[in-house]
Amino acid sequence: MKLYGVPGWGSAIVEAMLAMVGEPYDYIDVDGFDRPGAAQDRLAAINPLQQVPTLVLDDGEVLTETAAIALWLADRHAGLAPASGTAGHRHFLRLLIWIVANVYPTFTYGDYPARWAPSAADELVAATNAYRERLYRWLEAQVVGPYLLGEQPSALDCYAAVMIDWRPRRAWFAENTPRLFAAARLMRRDSRLATVMARNGLAID
Ligand SMILES: N[C@@H](CCC(=O)N[C@@H](CS)C(=O)NCC(=O)O)C(=O)O
């Protein structure tokens, strides 16, 4: 399969999942796709939303959305989610959808404020930043430790491992959501993810 991505962006979340389960893939760097140009044209041809990650399966089918990719991979491989039918699995589903339905949109709108509120861009950034912090404080209360769901890492930890470098950034996570931050750093240290962490510039410390 082919993964369209940008180092350090949401594609890194899917790269971490793929590395956890050992699925091989070709990586296509579309850095700069959020501006008009060749990279944008390339991505727009397969994903009308022009977002990464965008995965193209071996038969040409396009699969987008980190949560859809996580669930598809979890169906194919053990180790990305608790066993289906358990309370742990329901909690996993809740948090997975919660992240993409609540946290991710704060970036969709806050990263491109002029697109959505050209005359109130600063207000939109401030509001989405504040809301995101509120969301992360709630997520902190859900962390079991050492990983998000407990003793075993899951796809949720792949989100955390990448997202601690995004706003509100590492120092904020360290101070305000220490359990989430610790889980993310633990995931980064997973030897299966070493290549992905290096390629995406995600520090292991
Ligand atoms: N709901 C999507 C969100 C993907 C997303 O927003 N990706 C960001 C990069 S981290 C992006 O491509 N942003 C560009 C844009 O929204 O124009 C998912 O979970 O995969």
Short mmCIF file of C-alpha atoms and ligand atoms in Angstrom, two decimals:
data_model
loop_
_atom_site.label_atom_id
_atom_site.label_comp_id
_atom_site.label_asym_id
_atom_site.label_seq_id
_atom_site.Cartn_x
_atom_site.Cartn_y
_atom_site.Cartn_z
CA MET A 1 0.00 0.00 0.00
CA LYS A 2 0.98 3.63 -0.38
CA LEU A 3 0.75 6.18 2.41
CA TYR A 4 0.63 9.84 1.47
CA GLY A 5 2.00 11.91 4.29
CA VAL A 6 4.06 14.76 5.64
CA PRO A 7 6.72 14.14 8.28
CA GLY A 8 5.34 14.82 11.75
CA TRP A 9 1.75 15.29 10.55
CA GLY A 10 -1.24 12.97 10.97
CA SER A 11 0.26 10.46 8.60
CA ALA A 12 2.82 9.75 11.32
CA ILE A 13 -0.02 8.40 13.49
CA VAL A 14 -0.85 5.84 10.82
CA GLU A 15 2.81 5.08 10.22
CA ALA A 16 3.11 4.24 13.91
CA MET A 17 0.10 1.89 13.66
CA LEU A 18 1.51 0.23 10.55
CA ALA A 19 4.85 -0.22 12.30
CA MET A 20 3.18 -1.73 15.37
CA VAL A 21 1.63 -4.48 13.27
CA GLY A 22 4.45 -4.80 10.75
CA GLU A 23 2.46 -3.89 7.62
CA PRO A 24 4.80 -2.82 4.81
CA TYR A 25 3.99 0.36 2.88
CA ASP A 26 5.53 2.90 0.53
CA TYR A 27 5.69 6.42 1.86
CA ILE A 28 4.90 9.31 -0.47
CA ASP A 29 5.93 12.65 0.94
CA VAL A 30 3.46 15.36 -0.08
CA ASP A 31 4.98 18.13 2.00
CA GLY A 32 3.50 21.47 0.94
CA PHE A 33 0.15 19.98 -0.12
CA ASP A 34 -1.74 22.62 1.87
CA ARG A 35 -0.64 25.23 -0.65
CA PRO A 36 -1.44 25.26 -4.37
CA GLY A 37 1.14 23.25 -6.28
CA ALA A 38 2.14 19.83 -7.50
CA ALA A 39 1.88 18.12 -4.08
CA GLN A 40 -1.65 19.47 -3.61
CA ASP A 41 -2.70 18.36 -7.10
CA ARG A 42 -1.32 14.91 -6.40
CA LEU A 43 -3.26 14.53 -3.17
CA ALA A 44 -6.46 16.17 -4.43
CA ALA A 45 -6.62 13.57 -7.19
CA ILE A 46 -7.19 10.84 -4.61
CA ASN A 47 -8.61 12.69 -1.57
CA PRO A 48 -11.03 15.56 -2.17
CA LEU A 49 -10.48 16.82 1.39
CA GLN A 50 -6.76 17.13 0.66
CA GLN A 51 -5.68 15.75 3.99
CA VAL A 52 -3.04 13.38 5.23
CA PRO A 53 -3.03 10.55 6.03
CA THR A 54 -4.34 9.19 2.77
CA LEU A 55 -3.75 5.51 2.21
CA VAL A 56 -4.05 3.77 -1.15
CA LEU A 57 -4.46 0.03 -0.81
CA ASP A 58 -2.87 -2.47 -3.16
CA ASP A 59 -6.06 -2.74 -5.24
CA GLY A 60 -6.23 1.04 -5.62
CA GLU A 61 -8.93 1.64 -3.02
CA VAL A 62 -8.45 4.90 -1.14
CA LEU A 63 -8.71 4.78 2.64
CA THR A 64 -8.68 8.01 4.64
CA GLU A 65 -9.40 8.90 8.28
CA THR A 66 -7.01 7.77 10.97
CA ALA A 67 -9.80 6.10 12.95
CA ALA A 68 -11.03 4.11 9.95
CA ILE A 69 -7.46 3.01 9.24
CA ALA A 70 -6.95 2.06 12.90
CA LEU A 71 -10.11 -0.08 12.94
CA TRP A 72 -9.28 -1.68 9.60
CA LEU A 73 -5.79 -2.58 10.82
CA ALA A 74 -7.12 -3.81 14.18
CA ASP A 75 -9.40 -6.18 12.30
CA ARG A 76 -6.43 -7.62 10.44
CA HIS A 77 -3.93 -7.78 13.31
CA ALA A 78 -3.87 -8.35 17.04
CA GLY A 79 -2.15 -5.72 19.14
CA LEU A 80 -3.78 -2.44 18.15
CA ALA A 81 -6.94 -2.69 20.24
CA PRO A 82 -8.37 -4.67 23.16
CA ALA A 83 -10.31 -7.80 22.27
CA SER A 84 -13.62 -7.12 20.63
CA GLY A 85 -16.68 -7.53 22.85
CA THR A 86 -14.90 -6.49 26.04
CA ALA A 87 -15.42 -3.37 28.14
CA GLY A 88 -11.85 -2.41 27.23
CA HIS A 89 -12.77 -2.49 23.55
CA ARG A 90 -15.76 -0.25 24.11
CA HIS A 91 -13.57 2.21 25.97
CA PHE A 92 -11.05 2.04 23.12
CA LEU A 93 -13.79 2.79 20.57
CA ARG A 94 -15.06 5.67 22.63
CA LEU A 95 -11.66 7.32 22.97
CA LEU A 96 -10.69 6.67 19.35
CA ILE A 97 -13.80 8.34 17.99
CA TRP A 98 -13.61 11.02 20.67
CA ILE A 99 -10.13 12.04 19.53
CA VAL A 100 -11.00 12.31 15.85
CA ALA A 101 -14.40 13.89 16.48
CA ASN A 102 -13.25 16.45 19.04
CA VAL A 103 -9.49 16.99 19.20
CA TYR A 104 -8.65 16.66 15.50
CA PRO A 105 -11.18 19.31 14.36
CA THR A 106 -9.52 21.87 16.61
CA PHE A 107 -6.57 21.57 14.23
CA THR A 108 -8.75 21.50 11.12
CA TYR A 109 -10.11 24.92 12.05
CA GLY A 110 -7.30 26.30 14.19
CA ASP A 111 -4.48 25.50 11.78
CA TYR A 112 -6.17 27.32 8.90
CA PRO A 113 -8.17 30.09 10.62
CA ALA A 114 -8.28 32.40 7.59
CA ARG A 115 -10.02 29.66 5.64
CA TRP A 116 -12.93 29.54 8.08
CA ALA A 117 -13.08 32.96 9.73
CA PRO A 118 -11.08 35.45 7.65
CA SER A 119 -12.18 38.40 9.75
CA ALA A 120 -11.75 36.68 13.13
CA ALA A 121 -8.74 34.44 12.60
CA ASP A 122 -7.04 35.27 15.91
CA GLU A 123 -10.24 34.60 17.84
CA LEU A 124 -10.69 31.26 16.12
CA VAL A 125 -7.12 30.22 16.97
CA ALA A 126 -7.55 31.29 20.59
CA ALA A 127 -10.89 29.51 20.93
CA THR A 128 -9.71 26.25 19.37
CA ASN A 129 -6.52 26.34 21.43
CA ALA A 130 -8.48 26.79 24.65
CA TYR A 131 -10.99 24.09 23.72
CA ARG A 132 -8.20 21.65 22.85
CA GLU A 133 -6.60 22.15 26.23
CA ARG A 134 -9.95 21.45 27.89
CA LEU A 135 -10.27 18.26 25.84
CA TYR A 136 -6.79 17.07 26.74
CA ARG A 137 -7.47 17.65 30.43
CA TRP A 138 -10.45 15.32 30.15
CA LEU A 139 -8.39 12.75 28.28
CA GLU A 140 -5.78 12.90 31.04
CA ALA A 141 -8.40 11.66 33.50
CA GLN A 142 -9.00 8.61 31.27
CA VAL A 143 -5.34 7.49 31.14
CA VAL A 144 -4.81 4.26 33.05
CA GLY A 145 -1.03 4.06 32.60
CA PRO A 146 1.55 3.21 31.68
CA TYR A 147 -0.21 3.32 28.28
CA LEU A 148 -3.53 5.05 27.71
CA LEU A 149 -5.58 1.90 28.29
CA GLY A 150 -3.25 0.16 30.71
CA GLU A 151 -0.45 -2.36 30.37
CA GLN A 152 -0.74 -2.81 26.60
CA PRO A 153 -0.22 -0.13 23.96
CA SER A 154 -3.02 0.42 21.46
CA ALA A 155 -3.66 2.59 18.42
CA LEU A 156 -4.63 5.36 20.86
CA ASP A 157 -1.02 5.59 21.98
CA CYS A 158 0.00 6.20 18.35
CA TYR A 159 -2.10 9.37 18.40
CA ALA A 160 -0.56 10.49 21.68
CA ALA A 161 2.98 9.70 20.51
CA VAL A 162 2.61 12.08 17.57
CA MET A 163 0.27 14.70 19.01
CA ILE A 164 2.43 15.73 21.97
CA ASP A 165 4.56 17.69 19.48
CA TRP A 166 1.50 19.59 18.23
CA ARG A 167 -0.13 22.51 20.03
CA PRO A 168 -0.26 22.99 23.01
CA ARG A 169 3.16 21.29 22.68
CA ARG A 170 5.35 19.24 24.95
CA ALA A 171 5.91 21.61 27.86
CA TRP A 172 2.16 22.05 28.29
CA PHE A 173 1.52 18.29 28.18
CA ALA A 174 4.34 17.65 30.64
CA GLU A 175 2.87 20.09 33.12
CA ASN A 176 -0.87 19.62 32.64
CA THR A 177 -1.36 16.07 31.40
CA PRO A 178 1.61 14.14 32.82
CA ARG A 179 0.07 10.69 32.43
CA LEU A 180 -0.83 11.28 28.80
CA PHE A 181 2.63 12.72 28.19
CA ALA A 182 4.31 9.73 29.85
CA ALA A 183 2.24 7.27 27.79
CA ALA A 184 3.15 9.11 24.60
CA ARG A 185 6.85 9.07 25.42
CA LEU A 186 6.69 5.39 26.32
CA MET A 187 5.08 4.65 22.97
CA ARG A 188 7.81 6.60 21.20
CA ARG A 189 10.38 4.33 22.82
CA ASP A 190 8.76 1.18 21.38
CA SER A 191 11.50 -0.38 19.24
CA ARG A 192 9.01 -1.22 16.46
CA LEU A 193 8.49 2.50 15.95
CA ALA A 194 12.14 3.56 15.81
CA THR A 195 12.29 4.10 12.03
CA VAL A 196 8.96 5.93 11.97
CA MET A 197 9.93 8.20 14.86
CA ALA A 198 13.22 9.09 13.15
CA ARG A 199 11.65 9.76 9.75
CA ASN A 200 9.02 12.00 11.33
CA GLY A 201 11.44 13.92 13.51
CA LEU A 202 9.73 12.74 16.70
CA ALA A 203 12.26 12.77 19.52
CA ILE A 204 12.76 9.77 21.74
CA ASP A 205 13.68 10.90 25.22
N1 LIG B 1 -10.18 13.35 10.36
C1 LIG B 1 -8.92 13.21 9.67
C2 LIG B 1 -8.11 14.48 9.89
C3 LIG B 1 -6.84 14.51 9.07
C4 LIG B 1 -6.20 15.89 9.09
O1 LIG B 1 -6.85 16.89 9.45
N2 LIG B 1 -4.93 15.95 8.72
C5 LIG B 1 -4.25 17.22 8.68
C6 LIG B 1 -2.75 17.04 8.90
S1 LIG B 1 -2.35 16.52 10.54
C7 LIG B 1 -4.38 17.82 7.32
O2 LIG B 1 -4.21 17.13 6.35
N3 LIG B 1 -4.69 19.12 7.27
C8 LIG B 1 -4.79 19.85 6.05
C9 LIG B 1 -6.14 20.47 5.87
O3 LIG B 1 -7.05 20.20 6.67
O4 LIG B 1 -6.26 21.23 4.92
C10 LIG B 1 -8.19 11.97 10.19
O5 LIG B 1 -8.43 11.55 11.32
O6 LIG B 1 -7.42 11.39 9.41
#
